[in-house]
């Protein structure tokens, strides 16, 4: 039986160091928006309308007919005939006739007579003097201000930094 000997061999292998680097790639996002587009759609509308049709029908209706028959019947009737007969009668009436008689009277009526007397009087009237001044009126003007604001973007860059490695060396120091 053969024994196989296991040999352990140490090798120095360089393992590459992996660093993760994030690179931002611009992507375009599409946003869809619903927009109504009018479309003409032709529809046929059937409307039923009543049409009047006149049909003549004969309908028999009883119509009463009055037949007049003349019957002569004698009825006694009294007629009164009146005559005018003048009867003299005396009636006394007083007649009063009024006739106007003009009479003129003179009455004195006093009416005041106005006489105007004019007096000159000087009255000072304030005169307004207008002095114009320039007044600044603020007027709003709209200007567009474009302000560029930096957007922070992180970019990873490899930077070599020296890191001190400590090596311990045995040194013998004699102490007196």
Tab-separated table of C-alpha atoms in Angstrom, residues 27-152:
chain	number	residue	atom	x	y	z
A	27	UNK	CA	-31.192	58.666	-18.544
A	28	UNK	CA	-34.218	60.172	-20.173
A	29	UNK	CA	-37.528	59.573	-18.460
A	30	UNK	CA	-40.590	60.006	-20.601
A	31	UNK	CA	-43.689	61.267	-18.903
A	32	UNK	CA	-46.856	60.596	-20.805
A	33	UNK	CA	-49.729	63.004	-20.542
A	34	UNK	CA	-53.272	62.397	-21.727
A	35	UNK	CA	-54.409	64.953	-24.278
A	36	UNK	CA	-57.924	64.849	-25.630
A	37	UNK	CA	-58.049	65.146	-29.398
A	38	UNK	CA	-61.502	65.976	-30.765
A	39	UNK	CA	-62.652	63.539	-33.418
A	40	UNK	CA	-65.772	64.226	-35.443
A	41	UNK	CA	-68.007	61.200	-35.445
A	42	UNK	CA	-71.038	61.239	-37.710
A	43	UNK	CA	-74.047	59.382	-36.381
A	44	UNK	CA	-77.406	58.883	-38.027
A	45	UNK	CA	-80.356	59.936	-35.915
A	46	UNK	CA	-83.717	58.409	-36.768
A	47	UNK	CA	-86.544	60.396	-35.275
A	48	UNK	CA	-90.128	59.195	-35.574
A	49	UNK	CA	-92.609	62.023	-35.975
A	50	UNK	CA	-96.363	61.470	-36.017
A	51	UNK	CA	-97.903	62.313	-39.387
A	52	UNK	CA	-101.517	63.407	-39.264
A	53	UNK	CA	-103.715	61.641	-41.790
A	54	UNK	CA	-107.363	62.665	-42.056
A	55	UNK	CA	-109.877	60.022	-43.043
A	56	UNK	CA	-113.491	61.017	-43.460
A	57	UNK	CA	-116.098	58.600	-42.135
A	58	UNK	CA	-119.811	59.035	-42.268
A	59	UNK	CA	-121.449	58.915	-38.891
A	60	UNK	CA	-125.194	59.032	-38.665
A	61	UNK	CA	-126.502	61.362	-35.973
A	62	UNK	CA	-130.159	61.879	-35.147
A	63	UNK	CA	-131.080	65.449	-36.027
A	64	UNK	CA	-134.411	66.604	-34.629
A	65	UNK	CA	-136.541	68.349	-37.239
A	66	UNK	CA	-139.266	70.655	-35.978
A	67	UNK	CA	-142.362	70.836	-38.120
A	68	UNK	CA	-144.600	73.785	-37.368
A	69	UNK	CA	-148.352	73.370	-37.640
A	70	UNK	CA	-150.516	76.418	-37.392
A	71	UNK	CA	-153.614	76.115	-35.275
A	72	UNK	CA	-155.953	79.109	-35.020
A	73	UNK	CA	-157.609	79.513	-31.629
A	74	UNK	CA	-159.640	82.559	-30.742
A	75	UNK	CA	-158.856	84.150	-27.368
A	76	UNK	CA	-160.896	87.079	-25.958
A	77	UNK	CA	-158.777	90.247	-25.570
A	78	UNK	CA	-159.808	93.602	-24.071
A	79	UNK	CA	-158.467	96.698	-25.783
A	80	UNK	CA	-158.586	100.026	-23.931
A	81	UNK	CA	-158.639	103.161	-26.046
A	82	UNK	CA	-157.720	106.398	-24.262
A	83	UNK	CA	-158.698	109.963	-25.319
A	84	UNK	CA	-157.210	113.254	-24.220
A	85	UNK	CA	-159.618	115.673	-22.600
A	86	UNK	CA	-158.352	119.140	-21.614
A	87	UNK	CA	-159.330	120.267	-18.142
A	88	UNK	CA	-158.613	123.956	-17.424
A	89	UNK	CA	-156.689	124.533	-14.174
A	90	UNK	CA	-155.203	127.838	-12.952
A	91	UNK	CA	-151.745	127.737	-11.343
A	92	UNK	CA	-150.022	130.865	-9.957
A	93	UNK	CA	-146.218	131.077	-10.238
A	94	UNK	CA	-143.958	133.976	-9.092
A	95	UNK	CA	-141.223	134.786	-11.574
A	96	UNK	CA	-138.081	136.516	-10.224
A	97	UNK	CA	-135.755	137.908	-12.846
A	98	UNK	CA	-132.309	139.051	-11.655
A	99	UNK	CA	-130.527	141.662	-13.747
A	100	UNK	CA	-126.936	142.684	-12.950
A	101	UNK	CA	-126.255	146.331	-12.160
A	102	UNK	CA	-122.548	147.244	-12.542
A	103	UNK	CA	-121.025	149.190	-9.640
A	104	UNK	CA	-117.412	150.473	-9.756
A	105	UNK	CA	-115.437	151.097	-6.543
A	106	UNK	CA	-111.922	152.330	-6.361
A	107	UNK	CA	-109.760	150.627	-3.727
A	108	UNK	CA	-106.193	151.791	-3.078
A	109	UNK	CA	-103.731	148.947	-2.981
A	110	UNK	CA	-100.226	149.757	-1.771
A	111	UNK	CA	-97.398	148.067	-3.667
A	112	UNK	CA	-93.823	148.601	-2.462
A	113	UNK	CA	-91.556	150.205	-5.013
A	114	UNK	CA	-88.053	148.732	-4.899
A	115	UNK	CA	-85.159	151.038	-5.571
A	116	UNK	CA	-81.691	149.513	-5.780
A	117	UNK	CA	-78.630	151.341	-4.436
A	118	UNK	CA	-75.294	149.892	-5.392
A	119	UNK	CA	-72.246	150.028	-3.074
A	120	UNK	CA	-68.846	148.959	-4.311
A	121	UNK	CA	-67.076	146.593	-1.945
A	122	UNK	CA	-63.672	144.947	-2.461
A	123	UNK	CA	-63.532	141.295	-1.493
A	124	UNK	CA	-60.302	139.402	-1.635
A	125	UNK	CA	-60.671	136.088	-3.414
A	126	UNK	CA	-57.920	133.536	-2.890
A	127	UNK	CA	-56.242	132.643	-6.170
A	128	UNK	CA	-54.874	129.136	-6.384
A	129	UNK	CA	-51.490	128.814	-8.008
A	130	UNK	CA	-50.604	125.334	-9.175
A	131	UNK	CA	-46.950	124.410	-9.016
A	132	UNK	CA	-46.152	121.058	-10.560
A	133	UNK	CA	-43.518	118.800	-9.062
A	134	UNK	CA	-41.957	115.642	-10.404
A	135	UNK	CA	-42.977	112.618	-8.362
A	136	UNK	CA	-41.363	109.294	-9.057
A	137	UNK	CA	-43.932	106.567	-9.439
A	138	UNK	CA	-42.539	103.071	-9.006
A	139	UNK	CA	-43.347	100.840	-11.953
A	140	UNK	CA	-42.994	97.105	-11.763
A	141	UNK	CA	-40.812	95.656	-14.511
A	142	UNK	CA	-40.517	91.938	-14.770
A	143	UNK	CA	-37.035	90.687	-15.527
A	144	UNK	CA	-36.058	87.062	-15.821
A	145	UNK	CA	-33.280	86.035	-13.497
A	146	UNK	CA	-31.492	82.851	-14.356
A	147	UNK	CA	-29.743	81.502	-11.323
A	148	UNK	CA	-27.487	78.553	-11.822
A	149	UNK	CA	-27.405	76.359	-8.771
A	150	UNK	CA	-24.719	73.663	-8.611
A	151	UNK	CA	-26.075	70.151	-8.287
A	152	UNK	CA	-23.671	68.035	-6.252
